Tab-separated table of C-alpha atoms in Angstrom:
chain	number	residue	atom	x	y	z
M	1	UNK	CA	-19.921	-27.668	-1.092
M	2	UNK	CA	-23.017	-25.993	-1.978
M	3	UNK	CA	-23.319	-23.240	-4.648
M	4	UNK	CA	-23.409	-20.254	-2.316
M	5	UNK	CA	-19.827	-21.149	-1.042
M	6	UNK	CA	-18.682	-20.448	-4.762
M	7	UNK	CA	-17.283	-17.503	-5.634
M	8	UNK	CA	-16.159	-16.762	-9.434
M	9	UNK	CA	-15.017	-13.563	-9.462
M	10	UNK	CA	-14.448	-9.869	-7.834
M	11	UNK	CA	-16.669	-7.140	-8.717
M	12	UNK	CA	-15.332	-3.678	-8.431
M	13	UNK	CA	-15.764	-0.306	-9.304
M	14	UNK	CA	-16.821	3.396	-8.375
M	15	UNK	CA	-19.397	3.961	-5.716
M	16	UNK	CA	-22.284	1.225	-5.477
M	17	UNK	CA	-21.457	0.031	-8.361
M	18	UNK	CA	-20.283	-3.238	-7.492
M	19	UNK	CA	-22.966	-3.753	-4.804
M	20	UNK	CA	-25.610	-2.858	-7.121
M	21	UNK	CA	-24.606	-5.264	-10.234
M	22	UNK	CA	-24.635	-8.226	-7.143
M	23	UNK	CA	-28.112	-6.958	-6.343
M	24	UNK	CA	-29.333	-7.244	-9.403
M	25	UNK	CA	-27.109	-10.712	-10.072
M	26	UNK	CA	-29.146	-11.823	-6.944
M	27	UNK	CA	-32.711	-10.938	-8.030
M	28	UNK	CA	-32.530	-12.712	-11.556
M	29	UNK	CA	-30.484	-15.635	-10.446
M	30	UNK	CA	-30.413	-16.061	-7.039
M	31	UNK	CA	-26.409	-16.397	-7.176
M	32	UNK	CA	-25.603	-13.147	-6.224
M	33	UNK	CA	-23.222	-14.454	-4.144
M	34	UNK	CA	-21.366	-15.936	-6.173
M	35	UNK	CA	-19.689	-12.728	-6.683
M	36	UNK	CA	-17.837	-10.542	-4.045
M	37	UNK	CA	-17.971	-6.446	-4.335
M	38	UNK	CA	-15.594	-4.300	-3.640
M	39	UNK	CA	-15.859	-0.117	-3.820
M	40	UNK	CA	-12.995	2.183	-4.761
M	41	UNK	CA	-14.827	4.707	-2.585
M	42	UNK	CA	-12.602	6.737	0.026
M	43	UNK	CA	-9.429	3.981	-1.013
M	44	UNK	CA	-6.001	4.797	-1.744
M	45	UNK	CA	-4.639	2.995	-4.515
M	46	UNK	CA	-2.233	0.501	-2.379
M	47	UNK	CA	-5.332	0.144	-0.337
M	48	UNK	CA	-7.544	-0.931	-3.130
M	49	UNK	CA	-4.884	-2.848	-4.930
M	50	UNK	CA	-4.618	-4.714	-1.356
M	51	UNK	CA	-8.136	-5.174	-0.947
M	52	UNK	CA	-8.956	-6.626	-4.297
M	53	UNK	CA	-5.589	-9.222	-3.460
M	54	UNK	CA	-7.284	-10.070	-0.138
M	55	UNK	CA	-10.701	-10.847	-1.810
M	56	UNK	CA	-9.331	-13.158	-4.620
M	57	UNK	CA	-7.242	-15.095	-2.358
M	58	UNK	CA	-10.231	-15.523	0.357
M	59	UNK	CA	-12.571	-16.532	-2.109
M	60	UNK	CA	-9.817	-18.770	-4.924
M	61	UNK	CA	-11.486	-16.674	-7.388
M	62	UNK	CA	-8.978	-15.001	-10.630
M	63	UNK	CA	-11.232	-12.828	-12.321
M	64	UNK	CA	-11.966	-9.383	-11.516
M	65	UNK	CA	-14.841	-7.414	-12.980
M	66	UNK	CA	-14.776	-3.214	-12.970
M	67	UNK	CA	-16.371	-0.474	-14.507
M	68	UNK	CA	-14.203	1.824	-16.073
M	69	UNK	CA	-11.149	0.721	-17.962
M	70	UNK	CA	-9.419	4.095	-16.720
M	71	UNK	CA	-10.877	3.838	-13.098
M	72	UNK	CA	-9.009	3.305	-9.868
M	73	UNK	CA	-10.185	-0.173	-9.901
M	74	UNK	CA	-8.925	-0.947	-13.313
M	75	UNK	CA	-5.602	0.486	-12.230
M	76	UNK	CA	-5.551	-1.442	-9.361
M	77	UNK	CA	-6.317	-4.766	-10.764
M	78	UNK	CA	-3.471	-4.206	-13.136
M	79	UNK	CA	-0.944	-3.580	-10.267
M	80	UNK	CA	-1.734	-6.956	-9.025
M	81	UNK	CA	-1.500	-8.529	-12.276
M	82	UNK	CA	2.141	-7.541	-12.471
M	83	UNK	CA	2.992	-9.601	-9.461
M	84	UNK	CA	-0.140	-12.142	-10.359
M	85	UNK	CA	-0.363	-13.100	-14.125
M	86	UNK	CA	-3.009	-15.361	-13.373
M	87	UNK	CA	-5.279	-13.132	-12.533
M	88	UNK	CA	-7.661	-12.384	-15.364
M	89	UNK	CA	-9.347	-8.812	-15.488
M	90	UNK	CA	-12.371	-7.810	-17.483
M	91	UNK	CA	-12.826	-3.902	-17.643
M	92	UNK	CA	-16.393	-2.128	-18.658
M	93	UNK	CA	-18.281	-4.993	-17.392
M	94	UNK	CA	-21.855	-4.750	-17.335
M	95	UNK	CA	-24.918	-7.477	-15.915
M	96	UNK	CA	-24.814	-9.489	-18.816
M	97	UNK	CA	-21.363	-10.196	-18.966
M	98	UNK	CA	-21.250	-10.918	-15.346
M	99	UNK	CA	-24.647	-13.570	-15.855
M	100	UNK	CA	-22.737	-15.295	-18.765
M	101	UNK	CA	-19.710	-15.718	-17.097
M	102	UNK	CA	-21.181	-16.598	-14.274
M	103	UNK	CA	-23.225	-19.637	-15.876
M	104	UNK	CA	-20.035	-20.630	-17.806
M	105	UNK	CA	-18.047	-20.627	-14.927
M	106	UNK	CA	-20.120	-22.854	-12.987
M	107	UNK	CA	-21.463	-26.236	-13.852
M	108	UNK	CA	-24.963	-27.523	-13.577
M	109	UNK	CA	-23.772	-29.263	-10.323
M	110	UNK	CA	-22.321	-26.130	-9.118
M	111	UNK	CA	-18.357	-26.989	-9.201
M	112	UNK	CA	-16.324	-24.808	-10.707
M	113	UNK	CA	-14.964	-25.603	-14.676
M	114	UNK	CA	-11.521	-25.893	-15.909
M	115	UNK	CA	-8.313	-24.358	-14.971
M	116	UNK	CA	-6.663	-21.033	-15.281
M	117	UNK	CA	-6.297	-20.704	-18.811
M	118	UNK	CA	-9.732	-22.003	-19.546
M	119	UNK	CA	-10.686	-19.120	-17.008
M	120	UNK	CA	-9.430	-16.647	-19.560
M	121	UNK	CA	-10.985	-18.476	-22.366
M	122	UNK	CA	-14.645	-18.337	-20.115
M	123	UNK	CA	-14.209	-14.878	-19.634
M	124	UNK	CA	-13.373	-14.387	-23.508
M	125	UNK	CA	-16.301	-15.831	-24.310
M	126	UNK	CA	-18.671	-14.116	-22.121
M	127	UNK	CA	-17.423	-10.741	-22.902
M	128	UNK	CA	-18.551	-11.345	-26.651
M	129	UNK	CA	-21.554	-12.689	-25.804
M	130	UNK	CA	-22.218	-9.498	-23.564
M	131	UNK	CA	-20.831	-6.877	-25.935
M	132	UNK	CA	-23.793	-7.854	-27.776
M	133	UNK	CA	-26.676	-6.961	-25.569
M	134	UNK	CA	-25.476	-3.416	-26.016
M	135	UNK	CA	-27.872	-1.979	-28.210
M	136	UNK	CA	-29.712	1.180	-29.626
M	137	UNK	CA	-33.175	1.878	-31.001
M	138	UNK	CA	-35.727	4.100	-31.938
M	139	UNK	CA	-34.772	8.284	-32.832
L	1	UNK	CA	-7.420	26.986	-23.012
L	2	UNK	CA	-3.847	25.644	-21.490
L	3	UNK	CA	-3.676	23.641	-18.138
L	4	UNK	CA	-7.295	24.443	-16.698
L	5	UNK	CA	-6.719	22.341	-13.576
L	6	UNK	CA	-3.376	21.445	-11.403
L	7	UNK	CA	-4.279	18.470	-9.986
L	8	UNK	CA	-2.727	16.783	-6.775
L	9	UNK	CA	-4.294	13.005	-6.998
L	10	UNK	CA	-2.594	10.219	-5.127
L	11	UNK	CA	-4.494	8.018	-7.905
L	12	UNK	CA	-3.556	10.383	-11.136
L	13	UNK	CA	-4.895	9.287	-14.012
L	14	UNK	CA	-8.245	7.510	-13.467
L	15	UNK	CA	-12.042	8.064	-14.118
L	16	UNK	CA	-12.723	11.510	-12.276
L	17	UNK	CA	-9.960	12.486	-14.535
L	18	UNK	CA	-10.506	11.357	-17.830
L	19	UNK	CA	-14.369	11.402	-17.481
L	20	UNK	CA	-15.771	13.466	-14.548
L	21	UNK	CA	-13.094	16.543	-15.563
L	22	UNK	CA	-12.489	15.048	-18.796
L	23	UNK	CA	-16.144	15.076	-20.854
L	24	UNK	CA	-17.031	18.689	-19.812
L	25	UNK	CA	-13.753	20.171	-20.692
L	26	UNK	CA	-13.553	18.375	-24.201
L	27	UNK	CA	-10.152	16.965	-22.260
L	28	UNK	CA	-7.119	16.798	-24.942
L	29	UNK	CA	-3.683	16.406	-23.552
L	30	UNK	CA	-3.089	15.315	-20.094
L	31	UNK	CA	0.696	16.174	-18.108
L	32	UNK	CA	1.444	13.327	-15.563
L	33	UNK	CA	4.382	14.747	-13.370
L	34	UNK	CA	6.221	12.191	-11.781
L	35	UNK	CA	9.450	11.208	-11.518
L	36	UNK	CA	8.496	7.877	-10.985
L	37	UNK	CA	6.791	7.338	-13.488
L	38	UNK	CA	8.754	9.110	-16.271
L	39	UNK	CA	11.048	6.749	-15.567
L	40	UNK	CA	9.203	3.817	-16.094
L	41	UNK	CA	8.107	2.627	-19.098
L	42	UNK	CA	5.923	-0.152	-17.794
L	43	UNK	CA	3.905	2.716	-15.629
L	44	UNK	CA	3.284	4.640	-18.539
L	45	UNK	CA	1.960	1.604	-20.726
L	46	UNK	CA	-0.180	1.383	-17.416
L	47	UNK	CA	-1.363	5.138	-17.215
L	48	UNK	CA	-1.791	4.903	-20.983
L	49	UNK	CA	-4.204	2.494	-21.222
L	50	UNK	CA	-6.347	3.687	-19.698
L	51	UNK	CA	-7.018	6.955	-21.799
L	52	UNK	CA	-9.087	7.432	-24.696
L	53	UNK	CA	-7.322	7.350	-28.217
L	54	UNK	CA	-7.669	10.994	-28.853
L	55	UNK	CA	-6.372	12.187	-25.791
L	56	UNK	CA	-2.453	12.625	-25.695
L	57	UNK	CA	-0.544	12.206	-22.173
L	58	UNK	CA	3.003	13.564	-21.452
L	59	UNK	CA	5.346	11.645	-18.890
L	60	UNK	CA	7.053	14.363	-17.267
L	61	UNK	CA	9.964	14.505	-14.601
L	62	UNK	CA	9.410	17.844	-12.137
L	63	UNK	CA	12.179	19.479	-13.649
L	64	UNK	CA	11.321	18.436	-17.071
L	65	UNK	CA	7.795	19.685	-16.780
L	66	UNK	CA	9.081	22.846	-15.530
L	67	UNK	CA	11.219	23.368	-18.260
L	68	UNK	CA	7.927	23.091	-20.626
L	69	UNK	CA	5.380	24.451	-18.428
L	70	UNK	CA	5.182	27.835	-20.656
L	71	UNK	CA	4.456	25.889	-23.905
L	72	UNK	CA	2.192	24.090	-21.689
L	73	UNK	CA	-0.288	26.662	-20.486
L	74	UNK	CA	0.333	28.024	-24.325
L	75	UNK	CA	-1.307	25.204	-25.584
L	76	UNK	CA	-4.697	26.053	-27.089
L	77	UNK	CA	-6.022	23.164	-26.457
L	78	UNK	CA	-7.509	22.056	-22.986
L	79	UNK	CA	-5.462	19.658	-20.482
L	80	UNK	CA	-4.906	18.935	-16.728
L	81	UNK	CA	-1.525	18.688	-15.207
L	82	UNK	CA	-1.460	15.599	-12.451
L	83	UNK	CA	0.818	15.055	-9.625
L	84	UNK	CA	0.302	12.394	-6.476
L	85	UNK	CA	1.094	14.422	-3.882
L	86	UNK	CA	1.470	17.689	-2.036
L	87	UNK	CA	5.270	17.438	-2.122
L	88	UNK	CA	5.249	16.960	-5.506
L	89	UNK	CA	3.247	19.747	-6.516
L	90	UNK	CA	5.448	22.194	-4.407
L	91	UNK	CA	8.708	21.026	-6.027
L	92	UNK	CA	6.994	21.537	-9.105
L	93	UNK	CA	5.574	25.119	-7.962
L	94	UNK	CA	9.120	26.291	-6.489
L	95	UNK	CA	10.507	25.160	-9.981
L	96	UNK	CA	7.397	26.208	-12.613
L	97	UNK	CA	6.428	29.642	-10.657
L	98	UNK	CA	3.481	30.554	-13.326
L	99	UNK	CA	1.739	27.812	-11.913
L	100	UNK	CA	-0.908	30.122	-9.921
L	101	UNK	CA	-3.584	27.508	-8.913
L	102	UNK	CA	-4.038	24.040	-7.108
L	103	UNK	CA	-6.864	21.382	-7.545
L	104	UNK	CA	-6.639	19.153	-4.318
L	105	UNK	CA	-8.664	16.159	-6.087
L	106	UNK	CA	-8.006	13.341	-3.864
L	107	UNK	CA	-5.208	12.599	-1.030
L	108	UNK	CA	-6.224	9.509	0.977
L	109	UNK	CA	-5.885	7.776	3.849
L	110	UNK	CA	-2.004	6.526	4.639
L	111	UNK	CA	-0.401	6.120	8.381
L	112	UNK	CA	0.235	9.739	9.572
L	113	UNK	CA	-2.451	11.366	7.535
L	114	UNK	CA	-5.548	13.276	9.209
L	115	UNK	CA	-8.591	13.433	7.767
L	116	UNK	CA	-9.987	16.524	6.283
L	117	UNK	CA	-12.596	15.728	3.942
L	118	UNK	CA	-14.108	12.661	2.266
L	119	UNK	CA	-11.130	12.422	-0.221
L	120	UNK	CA	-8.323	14.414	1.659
L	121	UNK	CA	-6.206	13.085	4.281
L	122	UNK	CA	-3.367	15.188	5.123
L	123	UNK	CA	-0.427	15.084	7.474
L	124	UNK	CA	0.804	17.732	9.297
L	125	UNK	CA	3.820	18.486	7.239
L	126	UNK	CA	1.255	18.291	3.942
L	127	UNK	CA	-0.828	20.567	6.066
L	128	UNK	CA	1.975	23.001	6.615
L	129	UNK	CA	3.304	22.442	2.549
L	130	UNK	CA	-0.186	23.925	1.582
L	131	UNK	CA	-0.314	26.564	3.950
L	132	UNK	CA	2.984	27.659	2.639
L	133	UNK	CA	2.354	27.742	-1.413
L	134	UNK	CA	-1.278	30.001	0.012
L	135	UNK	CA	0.896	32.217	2.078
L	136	UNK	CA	2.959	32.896	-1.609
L	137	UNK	CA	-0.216	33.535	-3.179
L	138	UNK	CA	-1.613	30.015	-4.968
L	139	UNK	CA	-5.241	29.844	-4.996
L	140	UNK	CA	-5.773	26.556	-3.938
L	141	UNK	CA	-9.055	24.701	-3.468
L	142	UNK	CA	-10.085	21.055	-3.242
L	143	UNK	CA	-12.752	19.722	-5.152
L	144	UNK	CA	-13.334	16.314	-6.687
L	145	UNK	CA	-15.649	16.493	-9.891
L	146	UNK	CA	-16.477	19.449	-11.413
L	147	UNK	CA	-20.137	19.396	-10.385
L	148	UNK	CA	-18.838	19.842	-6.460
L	149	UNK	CA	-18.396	22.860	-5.044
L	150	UNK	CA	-14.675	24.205	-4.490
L	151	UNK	CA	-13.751	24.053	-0.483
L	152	UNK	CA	-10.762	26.341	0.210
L	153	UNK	CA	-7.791	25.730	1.676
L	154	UNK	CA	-9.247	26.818	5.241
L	155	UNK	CA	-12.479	25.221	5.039
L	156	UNK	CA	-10.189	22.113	4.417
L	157	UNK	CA	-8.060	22.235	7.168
L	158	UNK	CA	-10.559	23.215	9.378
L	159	UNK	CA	-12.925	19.990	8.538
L	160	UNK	CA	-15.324	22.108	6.950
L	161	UNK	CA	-15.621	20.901	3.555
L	162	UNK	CA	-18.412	18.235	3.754
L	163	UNK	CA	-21.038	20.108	5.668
């Protein structure tokens, strides 16, 4: 199985949002792919809540990324997590959190590592590393 | 300041809400009208969550928000009253007759439902609700963030909203 066939989680959120965080995944690590998008744009909410269920099971992956943690997406992905406890969400996710799960998720011989609740744990882990690259200077 | 929008939103409370409407209007209370939902306590933990601390949000049956809706446009403070569909917001109209205005903030696409704009599918008996509450004199207009401009009701209908 080569890397590209690996997907470790769902990106979604408003507009290009999604589409735009892949981009950029893609042009610093070449593993943009690794990720799938998905836009809220134009969606119902059963509609969304079905698409983001259709993308985790066609890719095995059981985290989903958004933007907002009161956005459509958000509210979506917490639908499905009624039905799906497994699935592990991560709300206000920006491009580091994404890189640093992404490199924790994935071994250097590009399998993925651990089980479910070691997913949560990766995800944990990455969202405090991220958290961190927010910053403010100068004024 | 009272209710400054009556919102129908299939999606209710979500980020056009509590940030596109929200940051401009200094957003405090929000009045989620559903019967549904005020009868769920898991929904609510669900719609709650996702709103800032300092915002407060009000479960509300249709005949319980009617009951209140004089205290609510009372309130001094700012807030938007949701509701997730057109029939919802004319039950709540034919009950709460001071409401005098309709947001149409997003209504999408389910079987039976024409669409109107980018964020408004309607069917024909939704098409014929809204006609109704603007024949009894509700000033009703869709737009989805505050920067857009407001379509009317016959600009809507008539497909002319995204030009």
């Amino acid at each position: 199985m080569s890397d590209d066939a690996i997907v470790v989680g769902v990106v979604a959120g408003h507009g290009d949002y999604a589409v735009g965080m892949l981009s950029a995944v893609e042009q610093i690590t070449g593993r943009g792919s690794s990720f799938v998008a998905v836009s809220n744009r134009g969606k119902s909410p059963p509609e969304l809540e079905a698409e983001l269920a259709a993308q985790l099971d066609s890719t095995g992956a059981r985290v989903i990324f958004t933007d907002l943690p009161a956005g459509s997406c958000t509210m979506a992905a917490r639908r499905l997590q009624r039905a799906r406890p497994d699935v592990v969400l991560v709300t206000g996710a920006n491009l580091a959190v994404l890189m640093e799960y992404l490199f924790a998720a994935i071994s250097p011989l590009g399998t993925p590592v651990g089980g479910l609740a070691h997913t949560a744990a990766l995800a944990r882990a990455a969202v405090d590393k991220a958290r961190d690259t927010l910053s403010v200077s100068g004024g | 300041m009272g209710l400054v929008l009556h919102r129908i939103d299939d999606r209710l409370i979500h980020g056009q809400v509590v940030v596109g409407w929200g940051q401009p209007l200094g957003l405090r209370f929000i009045v989620l009208v559903d019967d549904d939902v005020a009868a769920s306590d898991w929904e609510q933990e669900l719609y709650r969550m996702g709103v800032p601390p300092d915002v407060e949000v009000h479960f509300l049956s249709v005949a319980d928000a009617a009951r209140t809706i004089t205290a609510l446009h009372a309130d001094p403070r700012p807030g938007i009253l949701l509701v997730n569909s057109v029939d919802t917001m004319r039950r709540l109209i034919a009950a709460a007759p001071s409401i005098r205005t309709v947001n149409l903030g997003g209504v999408h696409h389910a079987d039976g439902r024409t669409q109107r704009l980018r964020y408004v599918f309607l069917t024909p008996e939704e098409e014929q609700q809204l006609r109704a509450l603007e024949q009894a004199g509700i000033d009703i207009t869709a737009q989805d963030v505050p920067g857009a401009r407001p379509i009317s009701l016959q600009d809507v209908l008539a497909g002319r909203g995204d030009g």
